[in-house]
GROMACS .gro file of C-alpha atoms in nm:
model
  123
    1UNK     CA    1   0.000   0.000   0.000
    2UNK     CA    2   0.159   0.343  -0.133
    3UNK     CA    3   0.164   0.595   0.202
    4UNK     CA    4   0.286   0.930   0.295
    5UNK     CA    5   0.242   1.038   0.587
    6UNK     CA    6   0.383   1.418   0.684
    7UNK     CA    7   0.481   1.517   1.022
    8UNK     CA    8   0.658   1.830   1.181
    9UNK     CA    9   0.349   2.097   1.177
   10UNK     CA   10   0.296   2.286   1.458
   11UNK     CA   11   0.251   2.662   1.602
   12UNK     CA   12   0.546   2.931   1.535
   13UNK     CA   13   0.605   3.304   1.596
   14UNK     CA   14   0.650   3.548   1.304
   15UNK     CA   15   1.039   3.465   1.222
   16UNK     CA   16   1.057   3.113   1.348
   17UNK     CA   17   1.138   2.804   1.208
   18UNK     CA   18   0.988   2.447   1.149
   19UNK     CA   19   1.141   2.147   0.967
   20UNK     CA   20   0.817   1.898   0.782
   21UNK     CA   21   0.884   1.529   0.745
   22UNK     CA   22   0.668   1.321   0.495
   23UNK     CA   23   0.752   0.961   0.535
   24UNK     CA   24   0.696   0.733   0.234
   25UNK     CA   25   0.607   0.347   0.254
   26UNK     CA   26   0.566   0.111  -0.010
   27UNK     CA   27   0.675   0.410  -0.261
   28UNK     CA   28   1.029   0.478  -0.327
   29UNK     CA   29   0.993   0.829  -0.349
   30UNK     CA   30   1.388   0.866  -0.512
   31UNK     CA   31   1.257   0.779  -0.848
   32UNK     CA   32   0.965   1.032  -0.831
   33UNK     CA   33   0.947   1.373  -0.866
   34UNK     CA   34   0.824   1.485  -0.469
   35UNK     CA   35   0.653   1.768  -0.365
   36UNK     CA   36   0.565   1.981  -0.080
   37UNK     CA   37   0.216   2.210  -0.189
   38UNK     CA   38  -0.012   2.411   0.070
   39UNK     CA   39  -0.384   2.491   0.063
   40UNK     CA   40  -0.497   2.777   0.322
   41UNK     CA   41  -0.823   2.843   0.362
   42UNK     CA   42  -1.015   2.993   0.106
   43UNK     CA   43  -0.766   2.939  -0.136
   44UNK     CA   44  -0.622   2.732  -0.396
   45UNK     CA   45  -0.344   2.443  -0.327
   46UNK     CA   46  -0.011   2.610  -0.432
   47UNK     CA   47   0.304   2.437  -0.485
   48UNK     CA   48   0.621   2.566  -0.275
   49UNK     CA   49   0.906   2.285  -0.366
   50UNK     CA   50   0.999   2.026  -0.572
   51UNK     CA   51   1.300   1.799  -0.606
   52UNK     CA   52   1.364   1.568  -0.944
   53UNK     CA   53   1.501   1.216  -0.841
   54UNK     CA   54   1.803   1.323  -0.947
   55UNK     CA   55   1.814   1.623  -0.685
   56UNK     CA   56   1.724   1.905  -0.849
   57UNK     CA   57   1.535   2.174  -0.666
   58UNK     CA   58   1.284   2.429  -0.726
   59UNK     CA   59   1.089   2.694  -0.533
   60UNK     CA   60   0.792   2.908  -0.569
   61UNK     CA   61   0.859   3.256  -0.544
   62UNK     CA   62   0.716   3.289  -0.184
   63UNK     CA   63   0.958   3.020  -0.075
   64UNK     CA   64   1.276   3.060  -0.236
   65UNK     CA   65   1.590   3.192   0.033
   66UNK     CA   66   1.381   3.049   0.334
   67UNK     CA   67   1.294   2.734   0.234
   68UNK     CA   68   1.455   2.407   0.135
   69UNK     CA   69   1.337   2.069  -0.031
   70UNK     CA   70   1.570   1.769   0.057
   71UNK     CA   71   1.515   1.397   0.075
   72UNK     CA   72   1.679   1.104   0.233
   73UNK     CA   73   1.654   0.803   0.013
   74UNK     CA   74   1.767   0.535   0.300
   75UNK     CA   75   1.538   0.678   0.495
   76UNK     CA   76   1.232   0.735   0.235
   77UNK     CA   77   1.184   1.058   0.386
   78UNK     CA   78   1.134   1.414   0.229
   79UNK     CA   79   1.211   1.674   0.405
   80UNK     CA   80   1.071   2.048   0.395
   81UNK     CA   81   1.283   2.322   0.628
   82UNK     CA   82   1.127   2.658   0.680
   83UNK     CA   83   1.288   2.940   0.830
   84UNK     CA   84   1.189   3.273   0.836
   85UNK     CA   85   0.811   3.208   0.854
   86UNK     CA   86   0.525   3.453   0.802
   87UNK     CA   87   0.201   3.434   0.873
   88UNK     CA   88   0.100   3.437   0.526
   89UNK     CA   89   0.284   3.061   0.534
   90UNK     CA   90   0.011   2.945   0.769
   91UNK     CA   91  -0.158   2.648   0.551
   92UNK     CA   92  -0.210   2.258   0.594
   93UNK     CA   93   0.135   2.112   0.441
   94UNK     CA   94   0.079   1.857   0.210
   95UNK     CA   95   0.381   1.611   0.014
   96UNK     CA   96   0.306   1.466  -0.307
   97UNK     CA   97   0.466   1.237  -0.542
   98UNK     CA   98   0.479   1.226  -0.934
   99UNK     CA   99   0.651   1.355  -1.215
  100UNK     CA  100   0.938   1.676  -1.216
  101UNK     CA  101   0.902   1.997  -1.403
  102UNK     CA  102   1.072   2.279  -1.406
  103UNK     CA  103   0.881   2.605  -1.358
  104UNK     CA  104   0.578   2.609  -1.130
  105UNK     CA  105   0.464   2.294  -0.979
  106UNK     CA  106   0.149   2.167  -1.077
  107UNK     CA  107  -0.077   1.968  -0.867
  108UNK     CA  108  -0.199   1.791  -1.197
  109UNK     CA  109   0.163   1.614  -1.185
  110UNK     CA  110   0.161   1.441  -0.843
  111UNK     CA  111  -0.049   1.146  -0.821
  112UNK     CA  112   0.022   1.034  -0.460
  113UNK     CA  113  -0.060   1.264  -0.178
  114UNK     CA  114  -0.043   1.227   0.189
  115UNK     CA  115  -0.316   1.370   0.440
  116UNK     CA  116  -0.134   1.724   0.559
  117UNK     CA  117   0.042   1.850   0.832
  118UNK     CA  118  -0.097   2.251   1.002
  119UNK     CA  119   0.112   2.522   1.006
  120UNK     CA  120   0.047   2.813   1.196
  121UNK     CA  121   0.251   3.113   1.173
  122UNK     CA  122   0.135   3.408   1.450
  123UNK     CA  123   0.234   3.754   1.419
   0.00000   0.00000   0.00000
């Protein structure tokens, strides 16, 4: 059974820090494309990261210089550290696996998803 499961959410202040986990079983999620998107409410799922399997990076705009996409292949585990944070990064965390593309990520690529992790950023 393909599973990701995302930890690492929690409560910050404006200027704090917070480090997401997404766990991946029965997937090897080095040969996919991985993602880390976010959905606040009342708005649309964006995508903030992505990493290629062959370690390539990229960054929305709102995320690039305080954010950073890594992965640990012996340990299955992406990895999303945030530094930084605003409030406007408050949003459920999501990780998703598919296919790489350069330029903005594109929820229509990932076909594996896990169930979130909340991230609240107070001012």
């Amino acid at each position: 059974q393909v599973q990701l499961v995302e930890s690492g959410g929690g409560s910050v202040q404006s200027g704090g820090s917070l480090k997401l986990s997404c766990v991946a079983s029965g997937y090897a999620l080095s040969s996919y494309g991985m993602g880390w998107f976010r959905q606040a409410p009342g708005k649309e799922r964006e995508g903030v990261a992505s990493i290629s399997p062959g370690g390539f990076t990229t960054y929305a705009d709102s995320a690039k210089g305080r954010f950073t996409i890594s992965r640990d292949n012996a340990k299955n585990t992406l990895y999303l550290q945030m530094n930084s944070l605003e409030p406007e990064d408050s949003a459920m965390y999501y990780c998703a696996g598919g296919k790489f593309r350069w330029g903005p990520l594109r929820s229509g690529d990932y076909n594996v998803w896990g169930q979130g992790t909340q991230v609240t950023v107070s001012s």
